[in-house]
Short mmCIF file of C-alpha atoms (C1' of nucleotides) in Angstrom, two decimals:
data_model
loop_
_atom_site.label_atom_id
_atom_site.label_comp_id
_atom_site.label_asym_id
_atom_site.label_seq_id
_atom_site.Cartn_x
_atom_site.Cartn_y
_atom_site.Cartn_z
CA MET F 1 20.26 15.35 -0.32
CA THR F 2 16.80 14.92 0.67
CA VAL F 3 14.41 16.78 2.64
CA GLU F 4 14.93 14.44 5.38
CA GLU F 5 18.12 16.09 5.99
CA VAL F 6 16.59 19.36 6.61
CA SER F 7 16.15 19.29 10.20
CA ASP F 8 15.24 22.74 11.10
CA GLY F 9 11.90 21.47 11.92
CA SER F 10 10.05 23.35 9.28
CA ALA F 11 10.47 20.86 6.61
CA TRP F 12 8.41 17.80 6.60
CA SER F 13 10.19 14.67 5.86
CA ARG F 14 8.51 11.62 4.70
CA GLU F 15 8.72 10.22 8.12
CA ASP F 16 7.08 13.26 9.51
CA ASP F 17 4.27 12.88 7.13
CA ILE F 18 3.85 9.31 7.91
CA ALA F 19 3.78 10.06 11.56
CA PHE F 20 1.41 12.91 10.97
CA GLU F 21 -1.03 10.89 8.98
CA ARG F 22 -0.98 8.08 11.38
CA ALA F 23 -1.53 10.37 14.27
CA LEU F 24 -4.32 12.04 12.41
CA ALA F 25 -5.96 8.77 11.81
CA ASN F 26 -5.61 7.82 15.40
CA HIS F 27 -6.81 11.00 16.94
CA THR F 28 -10.03 11.80 15.30
CA ASP F 29 -11.58 13.51 18.16
CA GLU F 30 -12.29 17.16 17.76
CA SER F 31 -10.87 18.34 20.99
CA GLU F 32 -8.13 20.85 21.09
CA GLU F 33 -5.99 18.31 22.71
CA LYS F 34 -6.10 16.48 19.53
CA TRP F 35 -3.38 18.64 18.14
CA GLU F 36 -1.21 18.15 21.07
CA LYS F 37 -1.61 14.49 20.81
CA ILE F 38 -0.81 14.56 17.21
CA ALA F 39 2.14 16.80 17.76
CA ALA F 40 3.33 14.38 20.36
CA ASP F 41 3.25 11.69 17.80
CA VAL F 42 5.22 13.64 15.30
CA PRO F 43 8.65 14.14 16.62
CA GLY F 44 10.06 17.53 16.17
CA LYS F 45 6.88 19.27 15.25
CA SER F 46 5.12 21.83 17.25
CA VAL F 47 1.41 22.05 17.64
CA ASP F 48 1.40 25.06 15.39
CA GLN F 49 3.27 23.28 12.71
CA ILE F 50 0.91 20.43 12.97
CA LYS F 51 -2.05 22.66 12.62
CA GLU F 52 -0.58 24.43 9.71
CA HIS F 53 0.15 21.22 8.01
CA TYR F 54 -3.36 20.14 8.60
CA GLU F 55 -4.75 23.34 7.15
CA LEU F 56 -2.92 22.69 4.01
CA LEU F 57 -4.43 19.33 3.93
CA VAL F 58 -7.86 20.75 4.33
CA GLU F 59 -7.22 23.15 1.56
CA ASP F 60 -6.34 20.33 -0.65
CA VAL F 61 -9.47 18.59 0.28
CA ASP F 62 -11.50 21.63 -0.51
CA ARG F 63 -9.89 21.98 -3.81
CA ILE F 64 -10.62 18.47 -4.63
CA GLU F 65 -14.16 18.84 -3.58
CA SER F 66 -14.64 22.02 -5.42
CA GLY F 67 -13.36 20.46 -8.49
CA CYS F 68 -10.31 22.58 -8.80
CA VAL F 69 -8.28 19.54 -8.73
CA PRO F 70 -9.86 17.16 -11.04
CA LEU F 71 -10.09 13.70 -9.92
CA PRO F 72 -8.68 11.29 -12.20
CA SER F 73 -11.47 9.78 -14.03
CA TYR F 74 -10.83 6.36 -13.11
CA ARG F 75 -13.17 3.83 -14.16
CA SER F 76 -11.96 0.52 -14.16
CA PRO F 77 -12.75 -1.16 -17.27
CA LEU F 78 -14.43 -3.99 -15.72
CA ASP F 79 -16.10 -1.95 -13.27
CA ASP F 80 -19.42 -1.26 -14.30
CA ALA F 81 -18.86 0.99 -11.65
CA GLY F 82 -21.26 3.30 -12.91
CA ASP F 83 -22.07 2.53 -9.52
CA ASP F 84 -19.92 4.68 -7.63
CA GLY F 85 -21.95 3.85 -4.89
CA GLY F 86 -24.40 1.70 -6.30
CA SER F 87 -23.54 -1.84 -6.47
CA SER F 88 -22.05 -2.15 -3.19
CA LYS F 89 -22.33 -5.78 -3.41
CA ARG F 90 -21.58 -7.11 -6.56
CA GLY F 91 -21.38 -10.63 -5.80
CA GLY F 92 -24.51 -9.18 -4.80
CA ASN F 93 -26.71 -11.59 -3.28
CA SER F 94 -24.66 -12.29 -0.38
CA HIS F 95 -27.11 -14.82 0.58
CA ASP F 96 -27.27 -16.50 -2.55
CA GLN F 97 -23.86 -17.40 -2.21
CA GLY F 98 -25.04 -20.80 -2.24
CA SER F 99 -25.95 -20.23 -5.73
CA LYS F 100 -22.61 -18.88 -6.19
CA ALA F 101 -23.04 -18.25 -9.68
CA LYS F 102 -19.49 -18.41 -9.41
CA ALA F 103 -19.36 -21.20 -11.68
CA ASP F 104 -17.73 -19.01 -14.12
CA GLN F 105 -18.02 -15.61 -12.77
CA GLU F 106 -15.91 -16.43 -9.83
CA ARG F 107 -14.68 -13.87 -7.53
CA ARG F 108 -13.96 -10.68 -9.21
CA LYS F 109 -10.41 -10.08 -9.56
CA GLY F 110 -9.32 -7.47 -7.29
CA ILE F 111 -8.62 -4.21 -8.82
CA ALA F 112 -5.63 -2.92 -7.09
CA TRP F 113 -5.90 0.44 -5.54
CA SER F 114 -3.78 2.98 -7.22
CA GLU F 115 -1.79 5.38 -5.20
CA ASP F 116 -4.14 8.08 -6.26
CA GLU F 117 -7.05 6.28 -4.85
CA HIS F 118 -5.24 5.50 -1.71
CA ARG F 119 -4.33 9.11 -1.25
CA LEU F 120 -7.87 10.17 -1.80
CA PHE F 121 -8.82 7.59 0.70
CA LEU F 122 -6.49 9.14 3.19
CA LEU F 123 -7.86 12.55 2.52
CA GLY F 124 -11.32 11.27 3.02
CA LEU F 125 -10.29 9.56 6.17
CA ASP F 126 -8.94 12.79 7.46
CA LYS F 127 -12.06 14.62 6.63
CA TYR F 128 -14.74 12.17 7.58
CA GLY F 129 -12.94 10.03 9.97
CA LYS F 130 -12.93 6.36 10.40
CA GLY F 131 -16.19 4.73 9.72
CA ASP F 132 -17.83 7.02 7.28
CA TRP F 133 -16.93 4.99 4.30
CA ARG F 134 -19.92 6.12 2.40
CA SER F 135 -18.89 9.70 2.46
CA ILE F 136 -15.38 8.84 1.63
CA SER F 137 -16.56 6.78 -1.23
CA ARG F 138 -18.96 9.40 -2.42
CA ASN F 139 -16.72 12.39 -2.12
CA PHE F 140 -13.23 11.16 -2.40
CA VAL F 141 -12.67 7.79 -3.75
CA VAL F 142 -15.50 7.93 -6.15
CA THR F 143 -14.17 5.02 -8.04
CA ARG F 144 -14.74 2.71 -5.14
CA THR F 145 -17.84 1.60 -3.43
CA PRO F 146 -18.22 2.04 0.30
CA THR F 147 -17.68 -1.63 0.68
CA GLN F 148 -14.45 -1.46 -1.14
CA VAL F 149 -13.38 1.49 0.84
CA ALA F 150 -14.18 -0.31 4.03
CA SER F 151 -12.27 -3.32 2.93
CA HIS F 152 -9.35 -1.20 1.98
CA ALA F 153 -9.57 0.57 5.29
CA GLN F 154 -9.58 -2.68 7.11
CA LYS F 155 -6.36 -3.69 5.52
CA TYR F 156 -4.95 -0.28 5.95
CA PHE F 157 -5.48 -0.20 9.65
CA ILE F 158 -4.22 -3.64 10.12
CA ARG F 159 -1.16 -2.61 8.31
CA LEU F 160 -0.93 0.50 10.33
CA ASN F 161 -1.08 -1.38 13.52
CA SER F 162 1.63 -3.64 12.52
CA MET F 163 3.72 -0.82 11.36
CA ASN F 164 6.27 -1.32 13.98
CA LYS F 165 6.69 -4.89 13.52
CA ASP F 166 9.00 -5.80 10.89
CA ARG F 167 7.14 -5.95 7.81
CA ARG F 168 8.37 -7.60 4.86
CA ARG F 169 7.01 -6.29 1.77
CA SER F 170 6.12 -2.90 0.82
CA SER F 171 2.54 -2.17 0.16
CA ILE F 172 0.37 0.63 -0.84
CA HIS F 173 -0.72 0.88 2.69
CA ASP F 174 2.66 2.08 3.55
CA ILE F 175 1.57 5.33 2.14
CA THR F 176 0.18 7.05 5.10
CA SER F 177 0.56 10.40 3.72
CA VAL F 178 -0.95 11.89 0.72
CA GLY F 179 2.18 13.39 -0.42
CA ASP F 180 5.19 11.61 -1.23
CA ALA F 181 8.70 12.05 -0.84
CA ASP F 182 11.37 12.73 -3.01
CA VAL F 183 12.13 10.02 -5.17
CA SER F 184 15.67 10.40 -5.52
CA THR F 185 16.13 8.77 -2.28
CA PRO F 186 15.80 5.23 -1.78
CA GLN F 187 13.79 6.29 1.05
CA GLY F 188 12.66 3.73 3.27
CA PRO F 189 10.18 5.00 5.62
CA ILE F 190 7.30 4.47 3.57
CA THR F 191 8.02 1.02 2.84
CA GLY F 192 8.90 1.02 6.31
CA GLN F 193 11.05 -1.77 5.61
CA ASN F 194 13.92 -1.02 7.59
CA GLN F 195 14.69 2.43 6.99
CA ASN F 196 17.06 2.37 9.74
CA ASN F 197 19.21 -0.49 10.27
CA ASN F 198 18.67 -3.06 7.77
CA THR F 199 16.45 -4.86 9.86
CA ASN F 200 15.79 -5.42 6.53
CA ASN F 201 13.22 -7.65 5.93
CA THR F 202 11.87 -9.89 8.21
CA GLY F 203 14.65 -11.00 9.70
CA SER F 204 15.10 -13.45 7.22
CA ALA F 205 18.67 -13.61 7.69
CA ALA F 206 19.12 -14.95 4.37
CA VAL F 207 19.12 -11.75 2.59
CA VAL F 208 21.12 -9.93 4.99
CA GLY F 209 23.71 -12.34 4.58
CA GLY F 210 23.31 -11.31 1.10
CA GLY F 211 25.72 -13.91 0.90
CA ASN F 212 23.39 -16.64 1.13
CA LYS F 213 23.24 -18.13 -2.03
CA SER F 214 21.14 -15.74 -3.66
CA ALA F 215 23.55 -14.06 -5.77
CA LYS F 216 20.53 -12.71 -7.26
CA GLN F 217 19.91 -9.86 -5.06
CA PRO F 218 22.31 -7.24 -5.84
CA ALA F 219 20.20 -4.83 -4.09
CA SER F 220 20.53 -6.53 -0.86
CA GLN F 221 24.14 -6.20 -1.02
CA PRO F 222 25.78 -4.26 1.59
CA THR F 223 24.48 -1.10 0.34
CA PRO F 224 23.48 0.73 3.33
CA GLY F 225 20.26 2.18 2.57
CA PRO F 226 17.92 0.72 0.32
CA PRO F 227 15.74 -1.77 1.66
CA MET F 228 15.69 -5.11 0.37
CA TYR F 229 13.35 -4.44 -2.30
CA GLY F 230 15.36 -1.71 -3.51
CA THR F 231 12.86 0.62 -4.54
CA PRO F 232 10.51 1.23 -1.98
CA THR F 233 7.35 1.42 -2.83
CA ILE F 234 4.28 0.75 -3.45
CA GLY F 235 2.66 0.26 -6.38
CA GLN F 236 5.05 -1.91 -7.97
CA PRO F 237 2.61 -3.98 -9.66
CA VAL F 238 1.20 -1.05 -11.18
CA SER F 239 3.82 -0.34 -13.55
CA GLY F 240 1.73 -1.23 -16.41
CA PRO F 241 -1.76 -1.15 -17.42
CA LEU F 242 -3.28 -0.48 -14.18
CA VAL F 243 -1.94 2.93 -14.14
CA SER F 244 -3.66 3.87 -17.17
CA ALA F 245 -6.67 2.09 -16.12
CA VAL F 246 -6.95 4.08 -13.12
CA GLY F 247 -5.88 7.07 -14.71
CA THR F 248 -3.37 9.43 -14.25
CA PRO F 249 -1.01 9.22 -11.78
CA VAL F 250 -1.34 12.08 -9.66
CA ASN F 251 -0.09 14.58 -12.03
CA LEU F 252 -3.00 16.65 -11.36
CA PRO F 253 -2.70 20.26 -11.61
CA ALA F 254 -2.44 21.10 -8.09
CA PRO F 255 -1.93 24.13 -6.17
CA PRO F 256 1.54 24.92 -5.44
CA HIS F 257 1.31 24.34 -1.85
CA MET F 258 -0.54 21.18 -2.06
CA ALA F 259 0.95 19.53 0.80
CA TYR F 260 -0.90 16.52 -0.06
CA GLY F 261 -0.70 16.68 -3.59
CA VAL F 262 1.30 17.51 -6.35
CA HIS F 263 3.09 20.47 -5.42
CA SER F 264 6.52 20.82 -6.26
CA ALA F 265 7.71 23.76 -4.43
CA PRO F 266 6.94 24.99 -1.10
CA VAL F 267 5.25 28.21 -0.85
CA PRO F 268 7.71 30.69 0.12
CA GLY F 269 6.92 32.53 3.14
CA SER F 270 4.79 30.11 4.80
CA VAL F 271 5.99 27.38 6.86
CA VAL F 272 5.11 25.10 4.27
CA PRO F 273 5.47 21.68 5.02
CA GLY F 274 4.91 20.04 2.00
CA ALA F 275 8.35 19.55 1.16
CA PRO F 276 8.60 15.95 0.86
CA MET F 277 5.78 15.27 -1.24
CA ASN F 278 5.84 15.53 -4.79
CA MET F 279 3.58 13.28 -6.37
CA ALA F 280 4.63 14.38 -9.67
CA GLN F 281 7.62 12.46 -9.02
CA MET F 282 5.72 9.46 -8.46
CA PRO F 283 6.61 7.43 -11.32
CA TYR F 284 4.48 4.52 -11.08
CA THR F 285 6.90 2.57 -12.83
CA MET F 286 8.76 1.09 -10.11
CA PRO F 287 12.00 0.08 -11.34
CA ARG F 288 11.98 -3.12 -9.64
CA THR F 289 15.04 -4.26 -8.17
CA PRO F 290 16.87 -5.90 -10.79
CA THR F 291 16.44 -9.02 -9.08
CA ALA F 292 17.43 -11.71 -11.16
CA HIS F 293 14.45 -13.14 -12.50
CA ARG F 294 11.15 -12.12 -13.31
"C1'" DA G 1 -24.71 0.27 7.23
"C1'" DA G 2 -20.56 -0.67 9.34
"C1'" DG G 3 -17.28 -3.93 11.27
"C1'" DT G 4 -14.88 -8.27 11.21
"C1'" DA G 5 -13.36 -12.64 9.50
"C1'" DT G 6 -12.18 -15.57 5.80
"C1'" DC G 7 -11.17 -16.95 1.08
"C1'" DC G 8 -8.55 -16.65 -2.93
"C1'" DA G 9 -5.40 -14.98 -6.45
"C1'" DG G 10 -1.34 -12.74 -7.56
"C1'" DA G 11 3.21 -11.07 -6.55
"C1'" DC G 12 7.42 -11.48 -4.33
"C1'" DA G 13 11.34 -13.76 -1.84
"C1'" DT G 14 14.08 -17.47 -1.12
"C1'" DC G 15 15.87 -21.96 -1.88
"C1'" DT G 16 17.41 -25.87 -4.74
"C1'" DG G 17 19.08 -27.93 -8.84
"C1'" DT G 18 21.60 -27.64 -13.22
"C1'" DT G 19 24.98 -26.00 -16.41
"C1'" DA G 20 29.09 -23.47 -17.89
"C1'" DT O 1 32.88 -22.14 -8.04
"C1'" DA O 2 29.76 -19.01 -9.87
"C1'" DA O 3 25.77 -17.90 -12.41
"C1'" DC O 4 21.30 -19.04 -14.14
"C1'" DA O 5 16.78 -21.02 -14.14
"C1'" DG O 6 13.03 -23.07 -12.05
"C1'" DA O 7 10.20 -24.43 -8.12
"C1'" DT O 8 8.13 -23.58 -3.85
"C1'" DG O 9 6.65 -21.05 0.11
"C1'" DT O 10 5.10 -16.75 2.12
"C1'" DC O 11 2.82 -12.43 2.18
"C1'" DT O 12 -0.25 -8.91 0.57
"C1'" DG O 13 -4.45 -7.15 -0.95
"C1'" DG O 14 -9.15 -7.29 -2.73
"C1'" DA O 15 -13.55 -9.42 -2.56
"C1'" DT O 16 -17.04 -11.71 -0.21
"C1'" DA O 17 -19.62 -13.61 3.68
"C1'" DC O 18 -21.20 -13.16 8.15
"C1'" DT O 19 -22.13 -10.59 12.42
"C1'" DT O 20 -23.40 -6.66 15.10
#
DNA sequence: AAGTATCCAGACATCTGTTA
DNA sequence: TAACAGATGTCTGGATACTT
């Protein structure tokens, strides 16, 4: 039922994209070998396919840069942000910390990154590479300061590195690809949480046992598939206000091919990867697992 | 300016107790 | 005995401080 099942090699499954993005992030060198390395990291894909996929990505980037694909005009309410670049340090006076005017201003509440922003971040990462947070901030994630981008990147890479370990909760950092997969599937890859075997969370046997006493987790029942948190994904918290705050979920008018965007149908004729993603489908509202409470 | 480490708040998961 | 509700612990993510 999902793209994942298409295994002729031309279709890109979510897993492929994840692998692709990760590989891309890891191999930033410009050598020709780069593609081979990346291809090696993406099972089932040839160097050509990898390149093609990358070209699509670049196209997307260009479109974004050229303004064809409008960036959501985020602007977090509390973010003076006019800064897009400016107030890199809001707490500002790092030194002053002593004076921590915190008294009442405390630490700013973190403004969660939306999926849109994260995707833009990934695009920027692809284009400028690791380290050039300023450019990424300036040209991609315009709603975030370089500092924020760097912070986000820090967490992202940490997450990436621990990808193999059993993670427990899903996080936005599980999105390693700008596109997204078909929603109809309880997909797991992204959340990584146990797509295969229900390694399921952590190993906290509890859930697996399902039996445990938590009669509250219907989702964790023997259903073979869905990860513990039922719906994968990211952005759960976002269901509400944040979305609007940040703006539009990625329903941007995007080119049809938009591998990393909102395309909905592959371009016929070309080996269009793209399949899996479909941001349009990305309903930020994450139907949370009907876990009992909350 | 970028990278790294740490702090802190919020969200989520699980466990325990109570009631039907 | 099962279901529900509440409490507590753990994890994630963003911001900030410090270092290179």
